[in-house]
Short mmCIF file of C-alpha atoms and ligand atoms in Angstrom, two decimals:
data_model
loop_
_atom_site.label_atom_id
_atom_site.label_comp_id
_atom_site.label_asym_id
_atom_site.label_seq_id
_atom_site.Cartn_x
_atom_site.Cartn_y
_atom_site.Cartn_z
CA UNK A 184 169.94 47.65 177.08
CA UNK A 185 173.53 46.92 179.18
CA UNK A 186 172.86 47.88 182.64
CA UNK A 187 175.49 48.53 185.34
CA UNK A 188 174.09 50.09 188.48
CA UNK A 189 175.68 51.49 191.35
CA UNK A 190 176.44 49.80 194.26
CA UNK A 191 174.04 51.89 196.68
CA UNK A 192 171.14 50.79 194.69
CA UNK A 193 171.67 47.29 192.87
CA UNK A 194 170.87 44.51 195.41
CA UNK A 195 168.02 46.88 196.60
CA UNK A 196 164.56 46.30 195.36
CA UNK A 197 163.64 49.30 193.81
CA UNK A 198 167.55 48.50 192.02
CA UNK A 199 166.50 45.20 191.13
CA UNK A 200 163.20 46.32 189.68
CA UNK A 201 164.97 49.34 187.91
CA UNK A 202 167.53 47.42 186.14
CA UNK A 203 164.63 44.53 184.98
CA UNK A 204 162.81 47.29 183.41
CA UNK A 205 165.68 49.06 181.85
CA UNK A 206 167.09 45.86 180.26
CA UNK A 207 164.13 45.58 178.55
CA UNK A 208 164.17 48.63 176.90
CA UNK A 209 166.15 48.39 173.28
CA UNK A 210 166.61 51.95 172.67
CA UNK A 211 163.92 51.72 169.27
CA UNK A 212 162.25 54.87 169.91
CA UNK A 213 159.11 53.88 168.95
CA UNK A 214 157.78 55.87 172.43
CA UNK A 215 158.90 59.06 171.27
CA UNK A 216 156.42 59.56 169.16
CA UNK A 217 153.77 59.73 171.30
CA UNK A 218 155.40 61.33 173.94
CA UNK A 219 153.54 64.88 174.43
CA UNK A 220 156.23 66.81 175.88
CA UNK A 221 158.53 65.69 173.22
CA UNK A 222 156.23 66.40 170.34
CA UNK A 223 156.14 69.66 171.95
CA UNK A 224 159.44 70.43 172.70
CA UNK A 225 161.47 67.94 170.43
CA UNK A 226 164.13 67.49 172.85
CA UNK A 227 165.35 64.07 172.91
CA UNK A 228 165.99 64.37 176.90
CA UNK A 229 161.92 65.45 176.51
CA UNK A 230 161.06 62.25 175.43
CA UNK A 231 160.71 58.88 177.28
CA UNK A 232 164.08 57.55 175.10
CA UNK A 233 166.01 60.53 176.73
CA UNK A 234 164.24 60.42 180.10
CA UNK A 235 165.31 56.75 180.32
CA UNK A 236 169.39 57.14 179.82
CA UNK A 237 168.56 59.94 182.38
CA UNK A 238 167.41 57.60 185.04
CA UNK A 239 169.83 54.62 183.56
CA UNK A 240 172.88 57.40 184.11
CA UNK A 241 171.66 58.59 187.97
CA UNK A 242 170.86 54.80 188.31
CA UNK A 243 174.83 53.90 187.58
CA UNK A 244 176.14 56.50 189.85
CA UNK A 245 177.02 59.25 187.10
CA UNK A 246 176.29 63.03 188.60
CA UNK A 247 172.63 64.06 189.03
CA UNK A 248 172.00 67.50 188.41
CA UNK A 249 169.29 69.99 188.35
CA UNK A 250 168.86 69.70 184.21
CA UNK A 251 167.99 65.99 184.93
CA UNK A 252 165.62 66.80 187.54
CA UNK A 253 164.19 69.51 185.04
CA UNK A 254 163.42 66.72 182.66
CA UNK A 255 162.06 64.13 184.63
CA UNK A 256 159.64 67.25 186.05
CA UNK A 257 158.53 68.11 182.53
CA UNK A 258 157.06 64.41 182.37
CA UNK A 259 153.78 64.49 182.80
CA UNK A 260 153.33 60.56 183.96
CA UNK A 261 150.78 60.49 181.29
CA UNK A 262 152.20 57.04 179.71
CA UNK A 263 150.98 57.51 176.46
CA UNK A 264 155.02 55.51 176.13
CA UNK A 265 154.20 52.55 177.96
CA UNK A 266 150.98 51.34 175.49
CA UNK A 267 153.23 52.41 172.81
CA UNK A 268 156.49 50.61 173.41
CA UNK A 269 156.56 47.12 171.91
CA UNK A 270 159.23 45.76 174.59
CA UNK A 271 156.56 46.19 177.43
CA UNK A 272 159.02 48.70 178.95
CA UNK A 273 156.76 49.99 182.43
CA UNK A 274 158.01 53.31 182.42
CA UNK A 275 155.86 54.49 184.92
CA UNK A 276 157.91 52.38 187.75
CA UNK A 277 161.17 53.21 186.34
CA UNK A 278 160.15 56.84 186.76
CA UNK A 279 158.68 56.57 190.39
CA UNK A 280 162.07 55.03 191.27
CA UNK A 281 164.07 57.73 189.29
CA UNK A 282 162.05 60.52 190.75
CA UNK A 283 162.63 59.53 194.20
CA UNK A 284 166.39 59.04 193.95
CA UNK A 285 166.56 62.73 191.76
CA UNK A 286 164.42 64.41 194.37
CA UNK A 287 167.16 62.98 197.23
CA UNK A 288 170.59 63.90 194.99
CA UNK A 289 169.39 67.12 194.47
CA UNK A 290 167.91 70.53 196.35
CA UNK A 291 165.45 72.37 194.82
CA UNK A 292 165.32 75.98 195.29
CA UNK A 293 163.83 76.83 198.23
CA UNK A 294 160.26 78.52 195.98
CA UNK A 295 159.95 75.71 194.54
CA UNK A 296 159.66 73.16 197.45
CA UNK A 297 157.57 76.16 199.30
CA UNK A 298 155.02 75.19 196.36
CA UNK A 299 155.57 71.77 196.53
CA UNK A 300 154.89 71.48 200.06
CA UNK A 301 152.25 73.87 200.06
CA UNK A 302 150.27 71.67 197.32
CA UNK A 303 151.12 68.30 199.54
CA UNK A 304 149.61 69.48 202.34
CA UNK A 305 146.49 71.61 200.81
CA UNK A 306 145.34 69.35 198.40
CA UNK A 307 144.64 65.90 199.76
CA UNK A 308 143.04 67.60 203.09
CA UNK A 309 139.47 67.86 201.71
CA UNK A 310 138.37 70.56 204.18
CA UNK A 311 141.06 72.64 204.02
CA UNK A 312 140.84 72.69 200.21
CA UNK A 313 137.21 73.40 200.49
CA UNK A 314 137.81 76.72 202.47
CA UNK A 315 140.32 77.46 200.20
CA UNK A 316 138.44 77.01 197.02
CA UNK A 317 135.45 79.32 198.39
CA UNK A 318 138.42 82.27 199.40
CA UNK A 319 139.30 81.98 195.82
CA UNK A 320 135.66 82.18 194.47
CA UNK A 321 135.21 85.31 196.69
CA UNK A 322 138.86 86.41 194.88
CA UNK A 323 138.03 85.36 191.92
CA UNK A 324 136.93 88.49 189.96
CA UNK A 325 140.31 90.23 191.55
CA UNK A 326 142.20 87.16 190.66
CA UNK A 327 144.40 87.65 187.25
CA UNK A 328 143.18 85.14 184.40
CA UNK A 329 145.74 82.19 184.45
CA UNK A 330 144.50 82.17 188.74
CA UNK A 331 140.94 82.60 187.82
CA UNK A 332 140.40 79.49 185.34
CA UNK A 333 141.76 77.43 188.30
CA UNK A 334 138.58 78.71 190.22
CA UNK A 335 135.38 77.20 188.83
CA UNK A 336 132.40 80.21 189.79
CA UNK A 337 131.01 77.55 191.85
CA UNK A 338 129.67 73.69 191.70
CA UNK A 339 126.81 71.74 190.27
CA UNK A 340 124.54 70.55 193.21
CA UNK A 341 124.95 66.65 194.23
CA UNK A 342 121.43 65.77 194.29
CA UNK A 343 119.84 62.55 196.21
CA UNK A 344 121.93 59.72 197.30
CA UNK A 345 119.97 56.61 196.83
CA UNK A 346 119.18 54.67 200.20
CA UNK A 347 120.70 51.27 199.74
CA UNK A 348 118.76 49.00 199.00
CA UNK A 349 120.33 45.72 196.76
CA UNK A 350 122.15 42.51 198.15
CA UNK A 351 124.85 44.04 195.61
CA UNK A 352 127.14 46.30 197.22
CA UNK A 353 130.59 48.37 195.82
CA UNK A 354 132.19 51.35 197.55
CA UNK A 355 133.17 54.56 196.44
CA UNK A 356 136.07 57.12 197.23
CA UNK A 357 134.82 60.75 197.51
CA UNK A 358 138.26 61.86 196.92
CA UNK A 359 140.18 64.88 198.26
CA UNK A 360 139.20 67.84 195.71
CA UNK A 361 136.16 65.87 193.74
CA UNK A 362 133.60 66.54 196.75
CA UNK A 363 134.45 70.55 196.26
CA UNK A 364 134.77 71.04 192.69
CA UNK A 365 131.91 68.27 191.46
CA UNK A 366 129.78 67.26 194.42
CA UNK A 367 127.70 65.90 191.17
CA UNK A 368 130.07 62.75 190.03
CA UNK A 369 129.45 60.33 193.00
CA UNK A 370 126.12 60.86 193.57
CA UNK A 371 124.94 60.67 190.27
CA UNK A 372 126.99 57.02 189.78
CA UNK A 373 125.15 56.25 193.07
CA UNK A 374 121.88 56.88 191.42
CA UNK A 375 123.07 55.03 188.34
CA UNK A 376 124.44 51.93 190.24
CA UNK A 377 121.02 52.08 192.25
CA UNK A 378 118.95 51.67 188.63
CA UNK A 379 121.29 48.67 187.70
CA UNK A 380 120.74 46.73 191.08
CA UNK A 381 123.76 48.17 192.93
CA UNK A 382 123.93 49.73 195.94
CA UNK A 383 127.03 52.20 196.00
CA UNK A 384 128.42 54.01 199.22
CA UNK A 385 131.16 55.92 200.54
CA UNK A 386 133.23 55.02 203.59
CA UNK A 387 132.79 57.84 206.46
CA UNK A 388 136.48 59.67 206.61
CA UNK A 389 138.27 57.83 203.48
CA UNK A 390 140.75 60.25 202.29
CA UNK A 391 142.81 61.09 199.59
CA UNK A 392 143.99 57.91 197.64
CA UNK A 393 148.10 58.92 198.33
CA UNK A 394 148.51 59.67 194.37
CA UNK A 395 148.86 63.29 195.35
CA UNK A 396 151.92 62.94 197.65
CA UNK A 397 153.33 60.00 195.93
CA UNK A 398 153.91 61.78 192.46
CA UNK A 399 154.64 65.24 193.79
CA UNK A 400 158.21 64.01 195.98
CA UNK A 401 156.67 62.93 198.84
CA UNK A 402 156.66 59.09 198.33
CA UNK A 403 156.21 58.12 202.07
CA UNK A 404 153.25 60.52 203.23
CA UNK A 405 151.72 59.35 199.76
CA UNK A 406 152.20 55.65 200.92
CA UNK A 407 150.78 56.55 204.29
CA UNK A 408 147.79 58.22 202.95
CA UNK A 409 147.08 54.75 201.10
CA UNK A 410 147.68 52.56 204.60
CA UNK A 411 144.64 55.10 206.24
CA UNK A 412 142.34 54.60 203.29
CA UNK A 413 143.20 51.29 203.49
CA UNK A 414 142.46 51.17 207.06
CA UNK A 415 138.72 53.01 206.13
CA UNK A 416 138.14 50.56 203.66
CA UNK A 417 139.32 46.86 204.75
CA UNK A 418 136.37 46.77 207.70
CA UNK A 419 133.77 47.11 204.84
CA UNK A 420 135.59 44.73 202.49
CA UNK A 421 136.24 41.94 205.10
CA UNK A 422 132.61 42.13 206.50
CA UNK A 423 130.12 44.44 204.57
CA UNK A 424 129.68 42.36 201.77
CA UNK A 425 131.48 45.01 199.04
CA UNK A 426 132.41 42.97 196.08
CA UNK A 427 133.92 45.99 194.63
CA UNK A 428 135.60 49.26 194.62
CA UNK A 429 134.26 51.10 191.95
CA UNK A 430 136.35 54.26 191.41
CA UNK A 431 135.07 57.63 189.26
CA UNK A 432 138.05 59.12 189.74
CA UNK A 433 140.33 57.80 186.77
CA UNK A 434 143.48 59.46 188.47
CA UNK A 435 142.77 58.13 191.61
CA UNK A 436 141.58 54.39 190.17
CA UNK A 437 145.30 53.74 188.55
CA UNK A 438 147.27 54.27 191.59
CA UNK A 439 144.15 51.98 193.72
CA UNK A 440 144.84 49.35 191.51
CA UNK A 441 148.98 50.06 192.32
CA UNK A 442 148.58 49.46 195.93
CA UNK A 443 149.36 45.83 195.51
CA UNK A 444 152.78 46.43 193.89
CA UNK A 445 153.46 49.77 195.82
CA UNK A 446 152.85 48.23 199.66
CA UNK A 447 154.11 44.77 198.60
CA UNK A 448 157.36 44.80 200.95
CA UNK A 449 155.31 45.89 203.40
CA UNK A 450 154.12 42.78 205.78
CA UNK A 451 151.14 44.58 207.41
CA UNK A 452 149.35 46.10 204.16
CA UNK A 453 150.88 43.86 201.10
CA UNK A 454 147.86 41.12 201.71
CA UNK A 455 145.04 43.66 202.09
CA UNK A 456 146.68 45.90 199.17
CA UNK A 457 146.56 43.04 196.90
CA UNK A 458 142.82 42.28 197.83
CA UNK A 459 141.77 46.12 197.00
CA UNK A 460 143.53 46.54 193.94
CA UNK A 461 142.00 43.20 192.87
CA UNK A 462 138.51 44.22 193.41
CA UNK A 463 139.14 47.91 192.15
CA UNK A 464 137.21 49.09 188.82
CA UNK A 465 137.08 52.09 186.95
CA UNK A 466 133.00 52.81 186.86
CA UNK A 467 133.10 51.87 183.20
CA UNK A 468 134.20 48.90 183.54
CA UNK A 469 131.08 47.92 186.00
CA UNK A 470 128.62 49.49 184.04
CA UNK A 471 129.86 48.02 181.06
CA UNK A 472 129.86 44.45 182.28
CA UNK A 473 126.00 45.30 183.28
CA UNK A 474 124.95 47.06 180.17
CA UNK A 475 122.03 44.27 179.97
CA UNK A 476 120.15 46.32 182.75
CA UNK A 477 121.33 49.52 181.31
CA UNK A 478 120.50 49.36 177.71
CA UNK A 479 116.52 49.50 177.96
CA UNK A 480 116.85 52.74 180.45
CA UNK A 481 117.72 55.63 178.36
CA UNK A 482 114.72 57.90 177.79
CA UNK A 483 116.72 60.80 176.12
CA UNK A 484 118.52 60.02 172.73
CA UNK A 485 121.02 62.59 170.63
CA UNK A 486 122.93 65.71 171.39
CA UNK A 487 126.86 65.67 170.11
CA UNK A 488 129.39 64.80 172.58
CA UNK A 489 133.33 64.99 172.52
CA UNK A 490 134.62 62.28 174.89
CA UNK A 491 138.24 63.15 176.19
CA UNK A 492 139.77 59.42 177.98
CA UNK A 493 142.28 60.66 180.16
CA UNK A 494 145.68 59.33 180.37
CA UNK A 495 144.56 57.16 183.80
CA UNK A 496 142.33 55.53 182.25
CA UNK A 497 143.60 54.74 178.89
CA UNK A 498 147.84 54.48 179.02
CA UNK A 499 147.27 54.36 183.11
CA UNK A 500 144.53 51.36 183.61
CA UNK A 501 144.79 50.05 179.99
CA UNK A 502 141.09 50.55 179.72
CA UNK A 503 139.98 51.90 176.24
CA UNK A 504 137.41 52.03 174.50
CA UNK A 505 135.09 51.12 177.24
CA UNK A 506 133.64 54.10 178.60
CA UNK A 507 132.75 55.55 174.64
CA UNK A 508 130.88 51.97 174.39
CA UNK A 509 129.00 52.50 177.40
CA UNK A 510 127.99 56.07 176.13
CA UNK A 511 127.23 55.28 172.58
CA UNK A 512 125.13 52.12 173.89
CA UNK A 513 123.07 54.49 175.43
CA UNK A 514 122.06 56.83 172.74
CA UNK A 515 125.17 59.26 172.58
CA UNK A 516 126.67 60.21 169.33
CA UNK A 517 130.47 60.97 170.25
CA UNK A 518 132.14 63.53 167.58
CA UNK A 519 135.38 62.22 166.38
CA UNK A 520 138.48 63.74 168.14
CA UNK A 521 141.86 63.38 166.63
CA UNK A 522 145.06 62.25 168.92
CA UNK A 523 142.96 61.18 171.35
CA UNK A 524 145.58 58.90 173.17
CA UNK A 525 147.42 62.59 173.83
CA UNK A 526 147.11 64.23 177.90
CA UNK A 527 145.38 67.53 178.30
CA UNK A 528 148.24 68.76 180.48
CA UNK A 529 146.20 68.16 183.86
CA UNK A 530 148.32 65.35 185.19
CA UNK A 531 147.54 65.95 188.78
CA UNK A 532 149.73 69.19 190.05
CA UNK A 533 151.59 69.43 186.66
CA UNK A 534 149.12 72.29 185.26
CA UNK A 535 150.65 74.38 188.42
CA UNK A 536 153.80 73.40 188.85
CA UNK A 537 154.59 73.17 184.83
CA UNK A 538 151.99 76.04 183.60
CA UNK A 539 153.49 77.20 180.32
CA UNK A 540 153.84 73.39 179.12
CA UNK A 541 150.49 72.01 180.59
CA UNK A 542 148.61 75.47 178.83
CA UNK A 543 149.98 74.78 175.23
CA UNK A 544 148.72 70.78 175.95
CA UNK A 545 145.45 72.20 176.95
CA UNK A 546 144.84 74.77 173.61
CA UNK A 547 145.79 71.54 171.70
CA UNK A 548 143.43 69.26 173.56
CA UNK A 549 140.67 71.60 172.74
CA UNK A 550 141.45 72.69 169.70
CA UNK A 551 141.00 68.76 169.06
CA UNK A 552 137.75 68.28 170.71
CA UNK A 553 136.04 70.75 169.58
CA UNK A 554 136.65 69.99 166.20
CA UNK A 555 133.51 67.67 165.46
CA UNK A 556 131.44 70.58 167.19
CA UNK A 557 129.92 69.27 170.12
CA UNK A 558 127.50 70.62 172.69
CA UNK A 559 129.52 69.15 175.62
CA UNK A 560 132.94 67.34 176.90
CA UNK A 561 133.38 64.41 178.48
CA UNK A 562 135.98 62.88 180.59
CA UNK A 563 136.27 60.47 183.48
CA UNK A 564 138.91 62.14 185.91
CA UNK A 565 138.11 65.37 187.73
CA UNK A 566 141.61 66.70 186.95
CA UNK A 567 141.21 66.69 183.34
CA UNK A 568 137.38 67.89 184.05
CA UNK A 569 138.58 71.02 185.87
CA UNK A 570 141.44 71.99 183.79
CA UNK A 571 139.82 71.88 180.54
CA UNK A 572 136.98 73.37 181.72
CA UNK A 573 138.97 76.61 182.43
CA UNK A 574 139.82 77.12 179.01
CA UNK A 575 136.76 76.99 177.15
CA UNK A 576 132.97 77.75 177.32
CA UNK A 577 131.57 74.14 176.33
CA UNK A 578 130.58 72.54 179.38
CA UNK A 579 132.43 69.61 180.38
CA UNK A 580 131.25 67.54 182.58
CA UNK A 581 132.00 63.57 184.28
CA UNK A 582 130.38 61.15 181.64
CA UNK A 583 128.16 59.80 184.31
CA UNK A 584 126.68 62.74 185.20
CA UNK A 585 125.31 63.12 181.36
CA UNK A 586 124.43 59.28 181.21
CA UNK A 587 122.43 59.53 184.48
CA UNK A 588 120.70 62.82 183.13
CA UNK A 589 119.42 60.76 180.36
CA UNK A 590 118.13 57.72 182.45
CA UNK A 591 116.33 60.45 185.12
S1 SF4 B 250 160.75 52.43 176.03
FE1 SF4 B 250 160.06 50.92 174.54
S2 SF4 B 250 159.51 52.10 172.72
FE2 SF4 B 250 160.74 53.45 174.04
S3 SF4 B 250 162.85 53.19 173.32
FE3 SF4 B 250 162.59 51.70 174.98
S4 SF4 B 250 161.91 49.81 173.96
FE4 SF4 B 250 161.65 51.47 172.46
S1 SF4 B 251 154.88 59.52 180.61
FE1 SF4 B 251 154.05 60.85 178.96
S2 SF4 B 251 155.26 62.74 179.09
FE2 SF4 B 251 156.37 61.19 180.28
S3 SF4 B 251 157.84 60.30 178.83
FE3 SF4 B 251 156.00 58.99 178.74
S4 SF4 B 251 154.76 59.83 177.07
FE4 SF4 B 251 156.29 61.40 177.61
#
């Protein structure tokens, strides 16, 4: 595609980078397809085709108004275009860079960026979402129903955390909300790390990863949130012997891997950034390369699951197919789900902030796993885990927590 952009943004690099990743888009299509919002909506502008003259046109200096700003908030930064387009078009950039330059042509109305600003600051402060999320489980039988799925009745206990005890160590992020909503996840990859000779721990005051701030308009706090965590983390890295970060958060494992390219004009950070996102693995992806010491532990076999891969992991990390290798290799028999490679309508804030959209993507994604009839759902990303649990009354639950079930 012919690029011309405007003078205020070509010889910048987010300009540079733009206008590299638009000419390599050739207009084929072939993304719409598998865009979710489009399929739902079949609105060109919908679609990542549309959504990419959108950004090419605000790019080149033509008006941005509040319709493209509507569009490129209906995205849900699932991806599902990027493995599909054949020109290796990285939409995801494109749309950080469009996103930021939208969100500073135009004003929202004032409700809106009450929300948005209410979610940035509640939901990567882990404390203040925990009091918040037990006010709304006291609320919660007052609460109206769309409010009220957003509240699980309460949390699965954590269990032990294994003392450390191998020459292998990796760390883990506890997250902003995953600590509140499933104490369960990290402790039960602890325990299965532990049983594969790995000793897995959490750094004391690591915070959110900055995916919350960075995709919801607030690029620089997001960016600062992944300096701190950086900050947590690089001690442990440069002298505690971690070979690894090993993330169970899918949502927050894509944008840990992005710290390299995201903090690489920045002299203090680019160097570490590029070391973490080096060393940075979804869980699957270490438990897979140490299935050896996994394979004779199972004890349980059977039972039907429905594994959901969420759009992090799969369009976000490019990892597929690992995590349902790692589960069938120990004994579970995963029920066929159709259009698997489609998002559940979690996508971070976008089930609030897009509710009538991320709802009908949610009946869909249901619909579609329940249709082999299992006993339970699977996923790998808490987001996905929470929202889909509010709209049905199979449990779904972290894939690691039913793996280290069977091994216990
Ligand atoms: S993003 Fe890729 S698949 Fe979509 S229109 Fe452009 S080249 Fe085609
Ligand atoms: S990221 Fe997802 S919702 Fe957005 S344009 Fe691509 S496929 Fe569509």
């Amino acid at each position: 595609m012919q690029t011309a952009l405007a003078e205020f943004i070509r010889d910048t690099p987010e300009g540079r980078e733009a206008d590299a990743i638009l000419r390599k888009c050739v207009h084929c299509g072939f993304c719409t397809a598998t865009c979710p919002t489009y399929l739902l909506l079949g609105d060109e502008n919908d679609g990542p085709r549309g959504r990419i003259y959108l950004m090419k046109q605000a790019l080149e200096g033509r008006e941005i108004t509040d319709r493209t700003r509507l569009h490129l908030d209906r995205c849900l930064t699932c991806r599902a275009c990027e493995t599909t387009c054949p020109s290796g078009v990285q939409y995801g950039r494109l749309l950080d860079i469009g996103r930021k330059l939208v969100e500073e042509k135009t004003a929202r109305p004032a409700w809106e960026r009450v929300k948005r600003r209410a979610l940035a600051a509640v939901l990567p402060r882990r404390s203040l979402f925990a009091l918040l999320l037990a006010l709304g489980r006291l609320a919660r039988p007052f609460l109206p129903e769309r409010l009220a799925e957003k509240v699980p009745a309460s949390a699965p206990a954590a269990g032990a955390w294994p003392a450390p005890r191998h020459p292998r160590k990796m760390l883990a992020l506890a997250g902003c909300v995953q600590p509140s909503l499933a104490p369960d996840i990290n402790a039960a990859a602890a325990r299965v790390f532990d049983r594969i000779g790995i000793s897995l721990f959490e750094a004391k005051d690591a915070g959110c990863c900055g995916a919350l701030r960075f995709h919801i308009g607030y690029q620089e706090e997001g960016l600062a949130d992944m300096r701190a965590l950086i900050d947590r983390w690089w001690p442990m890295i440069e002298r505690g012997g971690v070979e690894a970060i090993a993330m169970t958060a899918s949502g927050c494992g894509v944008v840990v891997k992005e710290y390299a390219h995201l903090l690489r004009h920045d002299p203090a950070y680019a160097g570490k950034a590029e070391k973490i996102s080096a060393i940075t693995r979804d869980i699957c992806e270490v438990i897979d390369a140490e299935h050896a010491r996994l394979e004779p532990l199972p004890r349980k076999k059977g039972g039907r699951s429905a594994f959901h891969p969420p759009c992090t992991l799969q369009h976000g990390q490019n990892v597929k197919g690992v995590t349902e290798r790692v589960l069938a290799r120990a004994g579970f028999e995963l029920t066929p789900v159709p259009d698997s490679h489609l998002c559940c309508g979690s996508a971070g804030t976008y089930s609030i902030l897009q509710p009538k959209l991320s709802g009908q993507l949610k009946r869909n994604k249901l619909s579609a796993l329940a249709s082999g009839a299992p006993e339970e759902i699977l996923t790998a990303n808490i987001g996905c885990l929470a929202h889909l649990q509010g709209g049905t009354e199979v449990p779904v639950r972290h894939w690691i927590v039913a793996l280290e079930e069977r091994l216990s």
